[in-house]
Amino acid sequence: MMTGRTIWMAALAGAAMLAAPLPAAAQFFLKSYDYSGAAVTDANAGLAQPLPGATDAEGKAALVWTMRAALNVAALQCQFEPTLLTQGTYNAILADHAEELKAAWGTLNGYFTRTSKTVKAGQTALDQFGTRTYSSFATVSSQYGFCRTAAAVGRDTLFAARGGLATIAADRMQELRNSLVPYGEQHFPRYIGRDAATLPRLDVTCWDKKARWRARACGAEMWPRLADARSGTRSGEG
């Protein structure tokens, strides 16, 4: 039989579980920008580094590796917000989808070997592909948008059935690329209107020795003084 103390402790434990952060729970804005984009229908559509003459399989491998690079960058760049779980998710993806990632890398290696004059030139081209791919996801101004998007894509990638990385990469690559463009709060206007707040002119030309507005010199007074506001009048020279 549960005592009153036991019931109280159970209630506290339940409340703590409800309050615990969930994966990708970070909310930087009241309303975030919608970065979603259309699925990629052509693996060589320009969302990955260009691979001239690539086959469809090589293009898909490039998309898979590009998504891996994006999630890798997020694992390093988004640790400022632990509830996004980008680091842990990325490490789990490497383990759970190891075979697919290995196959994608092998396909890319085969492409650069096939299209280069020498083995050394192919290796150099492959290294450049990797460096440029990682660099293409570096962002500062859109870090919030990129990190939230990468966290969501990483979560879906982790729980995807093995063999489905190419599908996820095609479905979400445009979204990942879109998230590199900075957008702020969408619930409220990003900027306060220019006329929402103005300051009075404080230069000596506009005020006489008795602190009265000189309308002849500076035109109508835009900021009536407190005494004038209370009386409903506007002071100034004739």
mmCIF file of N, CA, C and O in Angstrom, residues 116-161:
data_model
loop_
_atom_site.group_PDB
_atom_site.id
_atom_site.type_symbol
_atom_site.label_atom_id
_atom_site.label_comp_id
_atom_site.label_asym_id
_atom_site.label_seq_id
_atom_site.Cartn_x
_atom_site.Cartn_y
_atom_site.Cartn_z
ATOM 1 N N SER A 116 39.695 10.809 -63.131
ATOM 2 C CA SER A 116 41.003 11.457 -62.972
ATOM 3 C C SER A 116 42.058 10.697 -63.778
ATOM 4 O O SER A 116 41.926 9.503 -64.040
ATOM 5 N N LYS A 117 43.112 11.394 -64.128
ATOM 6 C CA LYS A 117 44.156 10.806 -64.960
ATOM 7 C C LYS A 117 45.026 9.821 -64.193
ATOM 8 O O LYS A 117 45.539 8.861 -64.765
ATOM 9 N N THR A 118 45.210 10.099 -62.904
ATOM 10 C CA THR A 118 46.045 9.211 -62.094
ATOM 11 C C THR A 118 45.344 8.922 -60.770
ATOM 12 O O THR A 118 44.404 9.620 -60.376
ATOM 13 N N VAL A 119 45.842 7.893 -60.091
ATOM 14 C CA VAL A 119 45.280 7.558 -58.779
ATOM 15 C C VAL A 119 45.487 8.707 -57.801
ATOM 16 O O VAL A 119 44.603 9.054 -57.012
ATOM 17 N N LYS A 120 46.670 9.323 -57.860
ATOM 18 C CA LYS A 120 46.975 10.442 -56.961
ATOM 19 C C LYS A 120 46.048 11.625 -57.228
ATOM 20 O O LYS A 120 45.539 12.257 -56.288
ATOM 21 N N ALA A 121 45.811 11.911 -58.504
ATOM 22 C CA ALA A 121 44.911 13.016 -58.850
ATOM 23 C C ALA A 121 43.493 12.724 -58.374
ATOM 24 O O ALA A 121 42.769 13.618 -57.927
ATOM 25 N N GLY A 122 43.079 11.461 -58.456
ATOM 26 C CA GLY A 122 41.753 11.082 -57.978
ATOM 27 C C GLY A 122 41.623 11.266 -56.483
ATOM 28 O O GLY A 122 40.595 11.743 -55.992
ATOM 29 N N GLN A 123 42.681 10.903 -55.745
ATOM 30 C CA GLN A 123 42.648 11.073 -54.297
ATOM 31 C C GLN A 123 42.598 12.545 -53.919
ATOM 32 O O GLN A 123 41.877 12.944 -52.995
ATOM 33 N N THR A 124 43.357 13.366 -54.653
ATOM 34 C CA THR A 124 43.341 14.806 -54.400
ATOM 35 C C THR A 124 41.958 15.387 -54.657
ATOM 36 O O THR A 124 41.444 16.202 -53.873
ATOM 37 N N ALA A 125 41.334 14.964 -55.752
ATOM 38 C CA ALA A 125 39.998 15.452 -56.083
ATOM 39 C C ALA A 125 38.977 15.019 -55.040
ATOM 40 O O ALA A 125 38.068 15.778 -54.676
ATOM 41 N N LEU A 126 39.118 13.806 -54.535
ATOM 42 C CA LEU A 126 38.217 13.303 -53.494
ATOM 43 C C LEU A 126 38.373 14.112 -52.203
ATOM 44 O O LEU A 126 37.386 14.475 -51.553
ATOM 45 N N ASP A 127 39.620 14.407 -51.841
ATOM 46 C CA ASP A 127 39.884 15.217 -50.652
ATOM 47 C C ASP A 127 39.286 16.610 -50.807
ATOM 48 O O ASP A 127 38.703 17.166 -49.854
ATOM 49 N N GLN A 128 39.430 17.192 -51.992
ATOM 50 C CA GLN A 128 38.865 18.521 -52.239
ATOM 51 C C GLN A 128 37.343 18.494 -52.160
ATOM 52 O O GLN A 128 36.725 19.427 -51.632
ATOM 53 N N PHE A 129 36.755 17.435 -52.676
ATOM 54 C CA PHE A 129 35.295 17.276 -52.589
ATOM 55 C C PHE A 129 34.848 17.295 -51.126
ATOM 56 O O PHE A 129 33.884 17.987 -50.761
ATOM 57 N N GLY A 130 35.552 16.536 -50.288
ATOM 58 C CA GLY A 130 35.192 16.481 -48.880
ATOM 59 C C GLY A 130 35.340 17.824 -48.190
ATOM 60 O O GLY A 130 34.451 18.264 -47.454
ATOM 61 N N THR A 131 36.461 18.500 -48.437
ATOM 62 C CA THR A 131 36.711 19.800 -47.801
ATOM 63 C C THR A 131 35.663 20.829 -48.215
ATOM 64 O O THR A 131 35.125 21.566 -47.374
ATOM 65 N N ARG A 132 35.367 20.891 -49.497
ATOM 66 C CA ARG A 132 34.389 21.857 -49.988
ATOM 67 C C ARG A 132 32.987 21.549 -49.490
ATOM 68 O O ARG A 132 32.194 22.457 -49.214
ATOM 69 N N THR A 133 32.684 20.269 -49.349
ATOM 70 C CA THR A 133 31.365 19.881 -48.852
ATOM 71 C C THR A 133 31.186 20.324 -47.407
ATOM 72 O O THR A 133 30.158 20.911 -47.046
ATOM 73 N N TYR A 134 32.182 20.058 -46.582
ATOM 74 C CA TYR A 134 32.095 20.475 -45.173
ATOM 75 C C TYR A 134 32.028 21.997 -45.067
ATOM 76 O O TYR A 134 31.224 22.544 -44.301
ATOM 77 N N SER A 135 32.860 22.686 -45.828
ATOM 78 C CA SER A 135 32.906 24.148 -45.756
ATOM 79 C C SER A 135 31.586 24.776 -46.189
ATOM 80 O O SER A 135 31.216 25.858 -45.721
ATOM 81 N N SER A 136 30.859 24.100 -47.053
ATOM 82 C CA SER A 136 29.617 24.675 -47.568
ATOM 83 C C SER A 136 28.523 24.755 -46.520
ATOM 84 O O SER A 136 27.507 25.421 -46.729
ATOM 85 N N PHE A 137 28.718 24.095 -45.364
ATOM 86 C CA PHE A 137 27.713 24.151 -44.296
ATOM 87 C C PHE A 137 28.157 25.019 -43.122
ATOM 88 O O PHE A 137 27.463 25.073 -42.107
ATOM 89 N N ALA A 138 29.275 25.686 -43.256
ATOM 90 C CA ALA A 138 29.727 26.584 -42.196
ATOM 91 C C ALA A 138 28.851 27.832 -42.194
ATOM 92 O O ALA A 138 28.651 28.465 -43.226
ATOM 93 N N THR A 139 28.305 28.173 -41.038
ATOM 94 C CA THR A 139 27.445 29.354 -40.947
ATOM 95 C C THR A 139 27.554 29.964 -39.565
ATOM 96 O O THR A 139 27.774 29.267 -38.578
ATOM 97 N N VAL A 140 27.419 31.260 -39.504
ATOM 98 C CA VAL A 140 27.397 31.984 -38.240
ATOM 99 C C VAL A 140 26.073 32.733 -38.104
ATOM 100 O O VAL A 140 25.345 32.581 -37.128
ATOM 101 N N SER A 141 25.726 33.486 -39.114
ATOM 102 C CA SER A 141 24.524 34.312 -39.052
ATOM 103 C C SER A 141 23.244 33.485 -38.998
ATOM 104 O O SER A 141 22.241 33.927 -38.438
ATOM 105 N N SER A 142 23.266 32.264 -39.546
ATOM 106 C CA SER A 142 22.068 31.425 -39.528
ATOM 107 C C SER A 142 22.274 30.179 -38.673
ATOM 108 O O SER A 142 21.712 29.121 -38.954
ATOM 109 N N GLN A 143 23.052 30.311 -37.629
ATOM 110 C CA GLN A 143 23.369 29.154 -36.800
ATOM 111 C C GLN A 143 22.120 28.560 -36.147
ATOM 112 O O GLN A 143 21.957 27.337 -36.091
ATOM 113 N N TYR A 144 21.215 29.414 -35.662
ATOM 114 C CA TYR A 144 19.998 28.906 -35.024
ATOM 115 C C TYR A 144 19.167 28.085 -36.011
ATOM 116 O O TYR A 144 18.717 26.986 -35.706
ATOM 117 N N GLY A 145 18.950 28.641 -37.193
ATOM 118 C CA GLY A 145 18.143 27.943 -38.185
ATOM 119 C C GLY A 145 18.784 26.646 -38.641
ATOM 120 O O GLY A 145 18.113 25.612 -38.759
ATOM 121 N N PHE A 146 20.078 26.688 -38.893
ATOM 122 C CA PHE A 146 20.785 25.489 -39.341
ATOM 123 C C PHE A 146 20.777 24.413 -38.262
ATOM 124 O O PHE A 146 20.529 23.234 -38.551
ATOM 125 N N CYS A 147 21.034 24.793 -37.030
ATOM 126 C CA CYS A 147 21.116 23.805 -35.955
ATOM 127 C C CYS A 147 19.766 23.136 -35.704
ATOM 128 O O CYS A 147 19.698 21.917 -35.504
ATOM 129 N N ARG A 148 18.687 23.896 -35.704
ATOM 130 C CA ARG A 148 17.366 23.292 -35.513
ATOM 131 C C ARG A 148 17.031 22.355 -36.668
ATOM 132 O O ARG A 148 16.487 21.269 -36.474
ATOM 133 N N THR A 149 17.350 22.775 -37.882
ATOM 134 C CA THR A 149 17.052 21.949 -39.052
ATOM 135 C C THR A 149 17.883 20.681 -39.056
ATOM 136 O O THR A 149 17.371 19.578 -39.284
ATOM 137 N N ALA A 150 19.179 20.820 -38.808
ATOM 138 C CA ALA A 150 20.061 19.653 -38.794
ATOM 139 C C ALA A 150 19.668 18.678 -37.693
ATOM 140 O O ALA A 150 19.769 17.454 -37.869
ATOM 141 N N ALA A 151 19.209 19.193 -36.554
ATOM 142 C CA ALA A 151 18.770 18.313 -35.476
ATOM 143 C C ALA A 151 17.564 17.483 -35.905
ATOM 144 O O ALA A 151 17.483 16.284 -35.621
ATOM 145 N N ALA A 152 16.625 18.122 -36.593
ATOM 146 C CA ALA A 152 15.439 17.406 -37.058
ATOM 147 C C ALA A 152 15.793 16.372 -38.124
ATOM 148 O O ALA A 152 15.302 15.239 -38.100
ATOM 149 N N VAL A 153 16.653 16.755 -39.063
ATOM 150 C CA VAL A 153 17.067 15.830 -40.115
ATOM 151 C C VAL A 153 17.856 14.675 -39.509
ATOM 152 O O VAL A 153 17.679 13.505 -39.889
ATOM 153 N N GLY A 154 18.729 14.959 -38.559
ATOM 154 C CA GLY A 154 19.508 13.919 -37.913
ATOM 155 C C GLY A 154 18.635 12.928 -37.163
ATOM 156 O O GLY A 154 18.863 11.711 -37.220
ATOM 157 N N ARG A 155 17.620 13.436 -36.482
ATOM 158 C CA ARG A 155 16.707 12.540 -35.755
ATOM 159 C C ARG A 155 15.999 11.591 -36.719
ATOM 160 O O ARG A 155 15.913 10.389 -36.471
ATOM 161 N N ASP A 156 15.500 12.128 -37.834
ATOM 162 C CA ASP A 156 14.807 11.287 -38.814
ATOM 163 C C ASP A 156 15.770 10.291 -39.468
ATOM 164 O O ASP A 156 15.400 9.161 -39.785
ATOM 165 N N THR A 157 17.006 10.723 -39.669
ATOM 166 C CA THR A 157 18.014 9.837 -40.253
ATOM 167 C C THR A 157 18.337 8.681 -39.321
ATOM 168 O O THR A 157 18.457 7.526 -39.730
ATOM 169 N N LEU A 158 18.454 8.997 -38.041
ATOM 170 C CA LEU A 158 18.790 7.974 -37.058
ATOM 171 C C LEU A 158 17.726 6.885 -37.001
ATOM 172 O O LEU A 158 18.034 5.695 -36.898
ATOM 173 N N PHE A 159 16.472 7.280 -37.075
ATOM 174 C CA PHE A 159 15.386 6.309 -36.933
ATOM 175 C C PHE A 159 14.912 5.744 -38.273
ATOM 176 O O PHE A 159 13.944 4.989 -38.313
ATOM 177 N N ALA A 160 15.580 6.111 -39.345
ATOM 178 C CA ALA A 160 15.222 5.563 -40.654
ATOM 179 C C ALA A 160 15.707 4.122 -40.768
ATOM 180 O O ALA A 160 16.719 3.741 -40.188
ATOM 181 N N ALA A 161 14.970 3.348 -41.537
ATOM 182 C CA ALA A 161 15.383 1.964 -41.765
ATOM 183 C C ALA A 161 16.700 1.950 -42.530
ATOM 184 O O ALA A 161 16.981 2.831 -43.351
#
